[in-house]
Amino acid sequence: MCGILGTDGRLFSNEKKVFERAFSALNHRGPDDSGIFNDDSVCLAHKRLSILDLSQGGHQPMATPDGRIRIIFNGEIYNFKELRADLITKGRAFKSATDTEVILYGYAEYGTAFFSRMRGMWAFAIYDNTAQKIILSRDYFGIKPLYYSFEHDLFSFASEIKSLVRLIPKVTPNSDLYYQFFNLGYFMPPHTCFKEIKKIQPGEIVTFDSKKRTLEHGYVGFLGATGRIEELTFQEAVDLVDTTLRDSLIHHYISDVPVGLLLSGGTDSSLLAAMSKAVGKSPVAYNLDILNSSDAYYAEKISKHLGLTLVRGEMPEAKLEEQYQKVWEILDEPLADYSIIPTSLIYSHVAGKSKVVLSGEGGDELSGGYLRHIKFADLSRLEPKNTLWRIFDVAASGNSASAIKYFNPLIQRVRNFVQDKFGNDAIAAYLAHSRTIDYPIKRERLQSDMYDFFSSFPFGNSGKNPLGLFFDRFLALPNDLMYKTDIASMMYSIEARVPFLDKVLFETVLTRLPSKYCLSPEYSKKILLKKVLEKYLPAELVERPKKGFGFSFHRYHFKSFRSDLDKALRFHQSKAQAFGLGGAMAGLLAPENGELLTKKYSAFAFALVSNWRVFKTLI
């Protein structure tokens, strides 16, 4: 896991200090080594966290012997040994034991078509000197981040926005799209909070032609032709997922440093722990006791049953306050998901003990494990009751003089229930159960944005992704969950690996299994993965209520947060139009609403503070 940065070679020559400031913003991503290559066309810079081939053989930027092709790479390619063997038969000679060199020669041999053969997580840049092109690529699930900017004829890219903004003369709020953030809690790709900065989408390839000064967009091949075995029994499906996940896990243990494991005691992390023992691995397990939650109890029971060493940490209220401040050093995009606080805290607990850890993210997206997936599964069976729906739609989001009415908990619950039971718009239903707040402005435009994304995204409108799962897999997963995981883990120079987000595993589930086993009323509540887990653990350790990794934000008094919220409210009042909070919504921004927002609408309150802190830091 590393950090990458690149720009026009002329900028490095003329503004070396500017580039060095941008490069230093990535220090936490790669404390083990760093390197820079520069010519008239491009400057490539790399911060290295050494995981494979700890020698200088893994130094980057890395080049072919003739210097024609260079690469800077962040991530891991878990099938690099198989790919390397094929390239050797093509006459390629390797000098290192790294996956970076495999990508380098894979591109030299096959071009960008090679990327679809890779199994892993990645964000990299390849400079093809002969073609005078820079090729950027991001993995299928958006596990690793990559941003770019092409403004005033200057093309630049980086692993983090906080680095990229230092290369751009001026950044401005993405005013026209803040309705996306205040509904979803993040900006839909390719957009970010800044107009001048774009994010590479999951599986996307962006090619910059430095002679023509143009951008070309393409995608890595992911899902093959459907081969669903509709007559596959549920037990056969369980066995197939068991075998495929086990194979993914074995590949995720490939490392030249010890690999640890985050163990919450939930289905996903418990399955990784139990399966690890089954394949002959005994990782050190880490658990964070979040204010005396039940997680620590289950983690201890499971680790004891499996014979794993468990390193427990505690999160008292004082530690939360300290970590709350640390979060603002981490974030470089506003985020409405306040579980960034405990997420970053667990990685601070691991720091200095393990350089690589396995994490259970992706299990819910794979198997329909979120509570809202139960509702989506039932939606298609019900008839719309438009008259009743309109009554509650008006009651909950009409033109009331009091903006607080939009947040009335009773009305919102009733509205969500009615839309869930009787609404005939699947995207509206998804938003009803997924958005940060019931935001009435530009709702139709947001639904249109999401439909366009679904229709145009190559992994979307293919008949292999049920709509309710698609948005979690390719919108929420990369832009909330994976962003949060990457930014939090890399702040502490830790590589987080996610075995559930594996190309082969997802291809198996999406193209071979009957879809009902992931999203249907009779197979809800992640029963597929639970049945796999029952092969490894006793029933009393398998069946437990679903609980996300987080805490009830409103229950704990953050001294600094209330002060920050007052400042954030004033900030947004003064720039209400710039952030799409004009009209009736402006009433929410009155300072006297601070206490109400903190207690009852904490996600929206955190979104406001997050937005204010990010702009305060980066502009």
Coordinates of C-alpha atoms in Angstrom, one line a residue:
M1 CA 0.0 0.0 0.0
C2 CA 1.4 3.3 -1.0
G3 CA 0.8 6.8 -2.2
I4 CA 1.1 8.1 -5.8
L5 CA 1.3 11.6 -7.3
G6 CA 1.9 12.8 -10.8
T7 CA 1.8 16.0 -12.9
D8 CA 3.2 17.8 -15.9
G9 CA 7.0 17.6 -15.9
R10 CA 7.2 21.4 -16.4
L11 CA 5.5 22.1 -13.1
F12 CA 8.1 20.1 -11.3
S13 CA 10.9 21.9 -13.0
N14 CA 9.4 25.4 -12.5
E15 CA 7.5 24.9 -9.2
K16 CA 9.6 22.3 -7.3
K17 CA 8.6 23.5 -3.9
V18 CA 4.9 23.4 -4.8
F19 CA 5.4 19.8 -5.9
E20 CA 7.3 18.8 -2.8
R21 CA 4.5 20.2 -0.6
A22 CA 2.0 18.1 -2.4
F23 CA 4.3 15.0 -2.2
S24 CA 4.8 15.5 1.6
A25 CA 1.0 15.3 2.1
L26 CA 1.3 11.6 1.3
N27 CA 4.0 10.8 3.8
H28 CA 1.7 8.7 5.9
R29 CA 0.9 6.4 3.0
G30 CA 4.4 5.3 2.5
P31 CA 7.0 5.7 5.3
D32 CA 9.4 3.0 4.0
D33 CA 10.7 4.6 0.8
S34 CA 10.1 7.3 -1.8
G35 CA 11.1 8.1 -5.3
I36 CA 10.6 10.6 -8.1
F37 CA 11.0 10.5 -11.8
N38 CA 10.9 13.6 -14.0
D39 CA 11.3 14.5 -17.6
D40 CA 9.9 17.3 -19.8
S41 CA 6.5 15.5 -20.1
V42 CA 5.7 14.0 -16.7
C43 CA 6.7 13.9 -13.1
L44 CA 5.9 10.6 -11.2
A45 CA 6.3 10.4 -7.4
H46 CA 5.8 7.4 -5.1
K47 CA 5.6 6.8 -1.3
R48 CA 6.2 3.2 -0.4
L49 CA 4.7 1.0 2.3
S50 CA 6.8 -2.2 1.8
I51 CA 4.7 -5.4 1.8
L52 CA 6.1 -7.6 -1.0
D53 CA 9.8 -7.8 -1.7
L54 CA 11.1 -5.6 1.1
S55 CA 14.3 -4.9 -0.8
Q56 CA 15.2 -2.0 -3.0
G57 CA 13.9 -4.2 -5.9
G58 CA 10.5 -2.8 -5.1
H59 CA 11.6 0.8 -5.4
Q60 CA 9.3 3.0 -7.5
P61 CA 8.8 4.6 -10.0
M62 CA 9.7 1.4 -11.7
A63 CA 10.7 1.2 -15.4
T64 CA 11.3 -1.3 -18.2
P65 CA 15.0 -1.7 -19.1
D66 CA 14.6 0.5 -22.1
G67 CA 12.9 3.2 -20.1
R68 CA 9.9 3.3 -22.4
I69 CA 7.3 2.5 -19.7
R70 CA 7.2 3.6 -16.1
I71 CA 4.8 2.9 -13.3
I72 CA 3.8 4.1 -9.9
F73 CA 1.5 1.7 -8.1
N74 CA -0.7 1.6 -4.9
G75 CA -2.3 -1.7 -3.9
E76 CA -1.8 -5.5 -4.2
I77 CA -2.3 -7.9 -7.1
Y78 CA -3.0 -11.2 -5.4
N79 CA -2.6 -13.4 -8.5
F80 CA 0.7 -11.8 -9.5
K81 CA 2.6 -15.1 -9.3
E82 CA 0.3 -16.7 -11.9
L83 CA 0.5 -13.7 -14.1
R84 CA 4.2 -13.5 -13.8
A85 CA 4.5 -17.2 -14.9
D86 CA 2.6 -16.4 -18.1
L87 CA 4.8 -13.4 -18.8
I88 CA 8.0 -15.5 -18.3
T89 CA 6.8 -17.8 -21.1
K90 CA 6.6 -14.6 -23.3
G91 CA 10.3 -14.0 -22.7
R92 CA 9.9 -11.4 -19.9
A93 CA 12.8 -11.4 -17.3
F94 CA 12.1 -10.1 -13.8
K95 CA 14.5 -8.4 -11.5
S96 CA 12.2 -8.3 -8.4
A97 CA 9.6 -10.4 -6.6
T98 CA 7.0 -7.6 -6.7
D99 CA 3.5 -7.4 -8.2
T100 CA 4.5 -3.9 -9.5
E101 CA 6.9 -5.4 -12.0
V102 CA 4.2 -7.8 -13.2
I103 CA 1.8 -4.9 -14.0
L104 CA 4.7 -3.1 -15.8
Y105 CA 5.5 -6.1 -18.1
G106 CA 1.9 -7.1 -18.4
Y107 CA 1.1 -3.7 -19.9
A108 CA 4.2 -3.9 -22.1
E109 CA 3.0 -7.3 -23.4
Y110 CA -0.8 -6.9 -23.6
G111 CA -1.6 -3.2 -23.2
T112 CA -4.5 -2.2 -21.0
A113 CA -6.3 -5.5 -21.7
F114 CA -3.9 -7.0 -19.1
F115 CA -5.7 -5.1 -16.3
S116 CA -8.8 -7.4 -16.6
R117 CA -6.6 -10.4 -15.7
M118 CA -5.6 -8.9 -12.4
R119 CA -7.1 -10.0 -9.1
G120 CA -6.6 -7.4 -6.4
M121 CA -7.0 -3.8 -5.3
W122 CA -5.1 -1.1 -7.1
A123 CA -4.7 2.5 -8.2
F124 CA -1.8 3.1 -10.5
A125 CA -0.4 5.3 -13.2
I126 CA 1.6 4.1 -16.2
Y127 CA 3.6 6.5 -18.3
D128 CA 4.1 5.2 -21.9
N129 CA 6.9 7.4 -23.2
T130 CA 6.5 6.1 -26.8
A131 CA 2.8 6.9 -27.0
Q132 CA 3.2 10.0 -24.9
K133 CA 0.3 8.9 -22.7
I134 CA -0.4 8.5 -19.0
I135 CA -2.8 5.7 -18.1
L136 CA -4.6 5.7 -14.8
S137 CA -6.5 2.7 -13.5
R138 CA -8.5 1.8 -10.5
D139 CA -9.7 -1.6 -9.2
Y140 CA -13.2 -3.0 -9.8
F141 CA -14.6 -2.1 -6.4
G142 CA -12.8 1.2 -5.8
I143 CA -10.9 -0.1 -2.8
K144 CA -8.0 2.1 -3.5
P145 CA -8.6 5.8 -4.3
L146 CA -7.4 7.9 -7.2
Y147 CA -8.2 11.5 -8.1
Y148 CA -7.2 13.7 -11.1
S149 CA -7.5 17.2 -12.3
F150 CA -7.3 18.7 -15.8
E151 CA -7.5 22.4 -15.5
H152 CA -5.8 25.2 -17.4
D153 CA -4.0 22.6 -19.5
L154 CA -2.4 21.0 -16.4
F155 CA -3.1 17.3 -15.8
S156 CA -2.4 16.0 -12.3
F157 CA -3.4 13.0 -10.2
A158 CA -2.9 11.7 -6.7
S159 CA -4.0 9.1 -4.1
E160 CA -5.6 11.8 -1.9
I161 CA -7.3 15.2 -2.5
K162 CA -5.2 16.8 0.2
S163 CA -2.2 16.2 -2.0
L164 CA -3.8 17.2 -5.2
V165 CA -5.1 20.6 -4.0
R166 CA -1.6 21.7 -3.4
L167 CA -0.9 21.5 -7.2
I168 CA -4.0 23.3 -8.3
P169 CA -3.9 27.1 -8.2
K170 CA -7.5 27.4 -7.0
V171 CA -10.3 25.0 -6.0
T172 CA -13.9 26.0 -5.6
P173 CA -17.0 24.2 -4.1
N174 CA -18.9 22.0 -6.4
S175 CA -22.0 24.1 -5.7
D176 CA -24.4 22.5 -8.2
L177 CA -23.9 19.0 -6.8
Y178 CA -24.2 19.5 -3.0
Y179 CA -27.7 18.0 -3.2
Q180 CA -25.9 14.7 -3.8
F181 CA -23.8 15.0 -0.7
F182 CA -26.6 16.1 1.6
N183 CA -28.8 13.2 0.4
L184 CA -26.2 10.4 0.1
G185 CA -23.4 11.5 2.4
Y186 CA -20.9 11.6 -0.5
F187 CA -20.6 12.9 -4.1
M188 CA -21.4 10.6 -7.0
P189 CA -18.5 9.8 -9.2
P190 CA -16.8 11.2 -11.1
H191 CA -17.5 14.3 -9.0
T192 CA -15.9 15.5 -5.7
C193 CA -16.6 18.4 -3.4
F194 CA -14.3 20.5 -5.7
K195 CA -15.2 21.4 -9.3
E196 CA -11.6 21.1 -10.4
I197 CA -11.1 17.5 -9.0
K198 CA -12.6 14.3 -10.3
K199 CA -12.4 10.8 -8.9
I200 CA -11.6 7.7 -11.0
Q201 CA -14.6 5.3 -10.9
P202 CA -14.3 1.7 -9.9
G203 CA -12.9 -0.3 -12.8
E204 CA -12.2 2.8 -14.8
I205 CA -9.2 3.5 -17.1
V206 CA -8.5 7.2 -17.8
T207 CA -5.9 7.9 -20.5
F208 CA -4.3 11.3 -20.9
D209 CA -2.7 12.0 -24.3
S210 CA 0.0 14.6 -23.5
K211 CA 0.4 15.5 -27.2
K212 CA -3.3 16.0 -28.0
R213 CA -4.1 17.2 -24.4
T214 CA -7.2 15.0 -24.3
L215 CA -8.7 12.5 -21.9
E216 CA -10.1 9.1 -22.9
H217 CA -12.3 7.0 -20.6
G218 CA -12.7 3.2 -20.6
Y219 CA -13.2 0.3 -18.2
V220 CA -11.5 -2.8 -17.1
G221 CA -13.3 -6.0 -18.1
F222 CA -15.0 -7.5 -15.0
L223 CA -18.0 -9.7 -15.3
G224 CA -18.1 -12.4 -18.1
A225 CA -21.1 -13.7 -19.8
T226 CA -23.8 -15.0 -17.4
G227 CA -23.6 -18.6 -16.6
R228 CA -26.2 -18.8 -13.9
I229 CA -27.0 -22.3 -12.7
E230 CA -30.7 -21.7 -11.9
E231 CA -31.2 -25.3 -10.7
L232 CA -28.3 -24.9 -8.2
T233 CA -29.6 -25.9 -4.8
F234 CA -29.1 -23.6 -1.8
Q235 CA -26.6 -26.0 -0.3
E236 CA -24.7 -26.2 -3.5
A237 CA -24.6 -22.4 -3.6
V238 CA -23.3 -22.4 0.0
D239 CA -20.5 -24.9 -0.9
L240 CA -19.6 -22.9 -4.0
V241 CA -19.3 -19.6 -2.0
D242 CA -17.3 -21.5 0.7
T243 CA -14.8 -22.8 -1.9
T244 CA -14.4 -19.5 -3.7
L245 CA -14.1 -17.4 -0.5
R246 CA -11.5 -19.8 0.8
D247 CA -9.5 -19.3 -2.4
S248 CA -9.8 -15.5 -2.1
L249 CA -8.6 -15.6 1.5
I250 CA -5.5 -17.7 0.6
H251 CA -4.6 -15.1 -2.0
H252 CA -5.1 -12.3 0.5
Y253 CA -2.5 -13.8 2.8
I254 CA 0.2 -13.4 0.2
S255 CA 2.7 -11.1 1.9
D256 CA 6.3 -10.7 3.1
V257 CA 5.1 -9.3 6.4
P258 CA 2.7 -10.8 9.0
V259 CA -1.0 -10.3 8.2
G260 CA -3.4 -9.6 11.1
L261 CA -7.2 -9.6 11.3
L262 CA -9.9 -7.1 12.5
L263 CA -12.4 -9.2 14.5
S264 CA -15.6 -7.6 15.6
G265 CA -17.4 -10.8 16.3
G266 CA -20.0 -10.2 13.4
T267 CA -20.6 -12.7 10.6
D268 CA -18.1 -11.3 8.1
S269 CA -15.0 -10.9 10.4
S270 CA -15.8 -14.2 12.2
L271 CA -16.0 -16.0 8.9
L272 CA -12.6 -14.7 7.9
A273 CA -11.1 -15.7 11.3
A274 CA -12.6 -19.2 11.2
M275 CA -11.6 -19.8 7.6
S276 CA -8.1 -18.5 8.2
K277 CA -7.6 -21.3 10.8
A278 CA -9.0 -23.8 8.3
V279 CA -6.4 -22.8 5.7
G280 CA -3.6 -23.0 8.2
K281 CA -3.2 -19.4 9.2
S282 CA -3.3 -18.0 12.8
P283 CA -3.4 -14.2 12.5
V284 CA -3.3 -11.9 15.4
A285 CA -6.8 -10.6 15.9
Y286 CA -7.7 -7.0 16.9
N287 CA -10.9 -5.9 18.6
L288 CA -11.9 -2.4 19.8
D289 CA -14.3 -2.4 22.7
I290 CA -16.6 0.5 21.7
L291 CA -17.9 1.8 25.0
N292 CA -18.7 -1.6 26.5
S293 CA -20.5 -3.0 23.4
S294 CA -21.2 -6.7 22.9
D295 CA -18.6 -6.9 20.1
A296 CA -15.7 -7.5 22.5
Y297 CA -17.6 -10.4 24.2
Y298 CA -18.2 -12.2 20.9
A299 CA -14.7 -11.5 19.6
E300 CA -13.2 -13.0 22.7
K301 CA -15.4 -16.1 22.5
I302 CA -14.6 -16.6 18.8
S303 CA -10.9 -16.1 19.2
K304 CA -10.8 -18.5 22.2
H305 CA -12.7 -21.1 20.2
L306 CA -10.3 -20.8 17.3
G307 CA -7.1 -20.5 19.4
L308 CA -6.2 -17.0 18.0
T309 CA -4.4 -14.3 19.9
L310 CA -6.8 -11.4 20.5
V311 CA -5.4 -7.9 21.1
R312 CA -8.2 -5.9 22.6
G313 CA -8.4 -2.1 22.8
E314 CA -10.9 0.2 24.6
M315 CA -12.6 3.3 23.4
P316 CA -13.6 5.4 26.5
E317 CA -15.4 8.7 26.0
A318 CA -12.2 10.7 26.4
K319 CA -10.5 8.7 23.6
L320 CA -13.5 9.5 21.4
E321 CA -13.0 13.2 21.9
E322 CA -9.3 12.9 21.0
Q323 CA -10.0 10.8 17.9
Y324 CA -12.7 13.3 16.9
Q325 CA -10.0 15.9 16.5
K326 CA -7.7 13.4 14.7
V327 CA -10.4 12.8 12.1
W328 CA -10.0 16.2 10.6
E329 CA -6.3 15.5 9.8
I330 CA -7.5 12.4 7.9
L331 CA -10.5 13.6 5.8
D332 CA -10.1 15.5 2.6
E333 CA -13.7 15.2 1.4
P334 CA -16.7 15.9 3.5
L335 CA -18.3 12.8 4.9
A336 CA -21.7 12.2 6.7
D337 CA -20.6 8.9 8.1
Y338 CA -19.5 9.6 11.7
S339 CA -18.3 5.9 12.1
I340 CA -15.1 7.3 10.7
I341 CA -14.3 8.0 14.4
P342 CA -14.3 4.4 15.6
T343 CA -13.0 3.2 12.3
S344 CA -9.9 5.4 12.5
L345 CA -9.5 4.5 16.2
I346 CA -9.3 0.7 15.5
Y347 CA -6.4 1.4 13.1
S348 CA -4.7 3.6 15.7
H349 CA -5.0 0.5 18.0
V350 CA -3.3 -1.7 15.3
A351 CA -0.6 0.8 14.5
G352 CA 2.9 -0.4 15.3
K353 CA 1.6 -4.0 15.8
S354 CA 0.6 -5.1 12.3
K355 CA 1.4 -3.6 8.9
V356 CA -1.3 -5.5 7.1
V357 CA -4.8 -6.5 8.4
L358 CA -7.8 -8.3 6.9
S359 CA -11.1 -6.6 7.2
G360 CA -14.7 -7.8 6.6
E361 CA -16.0 -5.0 4.5
G362 CA -17.9 -6.1 1.4
G363 CA -19.7 -9.0 3.0
D364 CA -23.0 -7.1 3.1
E365 CA -22.7 -5.9 -0.5
L366 CA -21.9 -9.4 -1.7
S367 CA -24.8 -11.2 0.1
G368 CA -27.5 -8.6 0.7
G369 CA -26.7 -8.2 4.4
Y370 CA -28.0 -4.7 5.1
L371 CA -31.3 -4.4 6.8
R372 CA -32.6 -2.3 3.9
H373 CA -31.9 -5.2 1.5
I374 CA -34.8 -7.1 3.2
K375 CA -37.1 -4.2 2.2
F376 CA -35.8 -4.1 -1.3
A377 CA -36.3 -7.9 -1.7
D378 CA -40.0 -7.5 -0.9
L379 CA -40.6 -4.3 -3.0
S380 CA -41.3 -5.9 -6.3
R381 CA -44.2 -7.9 -5.0
L382 CA -46.3 -5.0 -3.9
E383 CA -48.7 -2.7 -5.8
P384 CA -48.3 1.1 -5.7
K385 CA -50.8 3.0 -3.7
N386 CA -50.1 6.4 -5.2
T387 CA -52.9 8.4 -3.4
L388 CA -51.7 7.3 0.0
W389 CA -48.1 7.8 -1.0
R390 CA -48.8 11.4 -2.1
I391 CA -50.4 12.2 1.2
F392 CA -47.3 11.3 3.2
D393 CA -44.9 12.7 0.6
V394 CA -46.5 16.1 1.0
A395 CA -46.7 15.8 4.7
A396 CA -43.0 14.9 5.0
S397 CA -41.4 17.0 2.4
G398 CA -43.8 19.7 1.2
N399 CA -43.4 23.4 1.2
S400 CA -43.7 23.9 5.0
A401 CA -42.6 27.2 6.5
S402 CA -40.7 25.2 9.2
A403 CA -37.7 23.4 7.7
I404 CA -37.5 21.3 10.8
K405 CA -40.7 19.5 9.7
Y406 CA -38.6 17.7 7.1
F407 CA -36.9 15.9 9.9
N408 CA -40.0 15.1 12.0
P409 CA -39.0 11.5 13.1
L410 CA -42.6 10.2 13.1
I411 CA -43.5 11.6 9.7
Q412 CA -40.3 10.4 8.2
R413 CA -40.7 6.9 9.5
V414 CA -44.3 6.7 8.2
R415 CA -43.2 8.1 4.8
N416 CA -40.3 5.5 4.5
F417 CA -42.7 2.7 5.5
V418 CA -45.3 3.8 2.9
Q419 CA -42.7 4.2 0.1
D420 CA -41.2 0.9 1.0
K421 CA -44.5 -0.9 1.0
F422 CA -46.3 0.8 -1.8
G423 CA -43.8 2.9 -3.9
N424 CA -43.1 1.6 -7.4
D425 CA -39.8 3.5 -7.8
A426 CA -36.9 1.4 -6.8
I427 CA -34.4 4.3 -6.7
A428 CA -36.8 6.3 -4.6
A429 CA -37.1 3.3 -2.2
Y430 CA -33.3 3.0 -2.0
L431 CA -33.0 6.7 -1.1
A432 CA -35.7 6.4 1.5
H433 CA -33.7 3.9 3.4
S434 CA -30.2 5.1 2.6
R435 CA -30.0 8.9 2.5
T436 CA -28.5 11.0 5.2
I437 CA -31.6 13.2 5.6
D438 CA -35.0 13.5 3.9
Y439 CA -33.7 16.3 1.7
P440 CA -36.6 17.7 -0.4
I441 CA -34.7 19.9 -2.8
K442 CA -33.7 18.4 -6.1
R443 CA -34.8 14.9 -5.2
E444 CA -36.0 14.2 -8.7
R445 CA -32.7 15.4 -10.1
L446 CA -30.8 13.0 -7.7
Q447 CA -33.0 10.1 -8.8
S448 CA -32.3 11.0 -12.4
D449 CA -28.5 11.1 -11.7
M450 CA -28.7 7.7 -10.1
Y451 CA -30.7 6.2 -12.9
D452 CA -28.2 7.6 -15.4
F453 CA -25.3 6.1 -13.4
F454 CA -27.0 2.7 -13.3
S455 CA -27.8 2.8 -17.0
S456 CA -24.3 3.9 -18.1
F457 CA -22.1 2.1 -15.6
P458 CA -20.6 -1.1 -17.3
F459 CA -21.2 -3.3 -14.2
G460 CA -24.7 -2.0 -13.7
N461 CA -27.4 -2.4 -16.3
S462 CA -26.3 -5.9 -17.2
G463 CA -29.0 -8.0 -15.5
K464 CA -26.4 -9.2 -13.0
N465 CA -26.8 -6.6 -10.3
P466 CA -30.2 -6.2 -8.6
L467 CA -30.9 -2.5 -8.3
G468 CA -31.0 -2.5 -4.5
L469 CA -27.6 -4.1 -4.4
F470 CA -26.1 -2.2 -7.3
F471 CA -26.1 1.2 -5.6
D472 CA -24.5 -0.3 -2.4
R473 CA -21.9 -2.1 -4.5
F474 CA -20.8 0.7 -6.8
L475 CA -21.9 3.9 -5.1
A476 CA -21.9 3.6 -1.4
L477 CA -19.1 1.0 -1.2
P478 CA -16.4 2.9 -3.0
N479 CA -17.5 6.4 -2.0
D480 CA -18.3 5.9 1.7
L481 CA -17.1 2.5 3.0
M482 CA -13.9 2.1 1.1
Y483 CA -13.0 5.8 1.2
K484 CA -13.4 5.7 5.0
T485 CA -11.4 2.4 5.3
D486 CA -8.5 3.6 3.1
I487 CA -8.2 7.1 4.5
A488 CA -8.4 5.8 8.1
S489 CA -6.0 2.8 7.7
M490 CA -3.4 4.7 5.7
M491 CA -3.3 7.6 8.2
Y492 CA -1.6 5.0 10.4
S493 CA 0.4 3.4 7.5
I494 CA -1.6 0.2 7.6
E495 CA -2.7 -1.8 4.6
A496 CA -6.4 -3.0 4.9
R497 CA -7.2 -6.0 2.8
V498 CA -10.8 -7.0 2.0
P499 CA -11.2 -10.7 0.9
F500 CA -14.9 -10.3 0.3
L501 CA -14.2 -7.8 -2.4
D502 CA -12.5 -10.3 -4.7
K503 CA -13.0 -10.4 -8.5
V504 CA -13.4 -14.2 -8.7
L505 CA -15.8 -14.3 -5.7
F506 CA -18.0 -11.6 -7.1
E507 CA -18.0 -13.1 -10.5
T508 CA -19.1 -16.4 -9.0
V509 CA -22.0 -14.8 -7.0
L510 CA -23.1 -12.5 -9.8
T511 CA -22.9 -14.8 -12.8
R512 CA -23.3 -18.3 -11.4
L513 CA -25.6 -18.2 -8.4
P514 CA -29.4 -17.7 -8.7
S515 CA -29.9 -14.1 -7.7
K516 CA -32.6 -15.1 -5.1
Y517 CA -29.9 -16.4 -2.8
C518 CA -28.7 -12.8 -2.3
L519 CA -31.8 -10.7 -2.6
S520 CA -35.2 -12.3 -1.9
P521 CA -37.5 -12.5 1.1
E522 CA -36.8 -16.2 1.7
Y523 CA -33.0 -15.7 1.7
S524 CA -32.6 -12.4 3.5
K525 CA -30.5 -11.5 6.5
K526 CA -27.3 -12.7 4.9
I527 CA -28.3 -16.3 5.3
L528 CA -25.8 -17.4 2.5
L529 CA -22.7 -16.4 4.4
K530 CA -24.2 -17.5 7.8
K531 CA -24.6 -21.0 6.4
V532 CA -21.0 -21.0 5.3
L533 CA -20.0 -19.8 8.7
E534 CA -21.9 -22.7 10.3
K535 CA -19.4 -25.0 8.8
Y536 CA -16.7 -23.5 11.0
L537 CA -18.3 -22.2 14.2
P538 CA -21.0 -23.5 16.6
A539 CA -24.5 -22.0 16.2
E540 CA -24.3 -19.9 19.3
L541 CA -21.4 -18.0 17.8
V542 CA -23.1 -17.6 14.4
E543 CA -26.5 -16.3 15.3
R544 CA -26.3 -12.8 16.8
P545 CA -28.1 -9.5 15.9
K546 CA -26.6 -7.5 13.1
K547 CA -24.7 -4.5 14.3
G548 CA -22.6 -2.1 12.2
F549 CA -19.2 -0.9 13.3
G550 CA -20.1 2.3 14.9
F551 CA -21.8 3.9 17.9
S552 CA -24.7 6.2 18.7
F553 CA -23.1 9.5 18.0
H554 CA -25.8 11.6 19.7
R555 CA -25.4 9.8 23.0
Y556 CA -21.9 11.1 23.7
H557 CA -21.1 14.7 24.4
F558 CA -18.2 15.9 22.2
K559 CA -17.2 19.2 23.7
S560 CA -15.5 20.3 20.5
F561 CA -18.3 19.1 18.2
R562 CA -20.9 21.4 19.6
S563 CA -18.5 24.3 19.2
D564 CA -17.7 23.2 15.7
L565 CA -21.3 22.8 14.8
D566 CA -22.1 26.4 15.8
K567 CA -19.3 27.6 13.6
A568 CA -20.4 25.2 10.8
L569 CA -23.9 26.6 11.0
R570 CA -22.7 30.1 10.6
F571 CA -20.4 29.1 7.8
H572 CA -23.3 27.4 5.9
Q573 CA -25.6 30.3 6.6
S574 CA -23.2 32.7 4.9
K575 CA -22.8 30.4 2.0
A576 CA -26.2 28.7 1.8
Q577 CA -26.6 29.2 -1.9
A578 CA -23.1 27.9 -2.6
F579 CA -23.9 24.6 -0.8
G580 CA -27.5 24.2 -2.1
L581 CA -29.0 25.0 1.3
G582 CA -31.2 28.0 0.3
G583 CA -34.9 28.4 0.5
A584 CA -36.8 26.5 3.3
M585 CA -33.6 24.5 4.1
A586 CA -31.9 27.7 5.3
G587 CA -34.1 27.5 8.4
L588 CA -32.1 24.5 9.5
L589 CA -28.9 26.5 9.7
A590 CA -30.0 28.8 12.6
P591 CA -27.7 28.5 15.6
E592 CA -30.6 27.8 17.9
N593 CA -31.1 24.5 16.0
G594 CA -27.6 23.2 17.0
E595 CA -28.8 21.2 20.0
L596 CA -31.7 19.6 18.0
L597 CA -29.4 18.6 15.2
T598 CA -26.8 17.1 17.5
K599 CA -29.4 15.0 19.3
K600 CA -31.8 13.9 16.6
Y601 CA -30.2 14.5 13.2
S602 CA -26.6 13.7 14.0
A603 CA -25.7 12.5 10.5
F604 CA -26.7 15.8 9.0
A605 CA -25.0 17.7 11.8
F606 CA -21.8 15.7 11.2
A607 CA -22.1 16.4 7.5
L608 CA -22.2 20.1 8.1
V609 CA -19.2 20.1 10.4
S610 CA -17.3 17.8 8.1
N611 CA -17.9 20.1 5.1
W612 CA -16.9 23.2 7.1
R613 CA -13.7 21.5 8.4
V614 CA -12.6 20.2 5.0
F615 CA -13.0 23.6 3.4
K616 CA -11.3 25.3 6.4
T617 CA -8.3 23.0 6.0
L618 CA -8.0 22.8 2.2
I619 CA -9.0 26.2 0.9

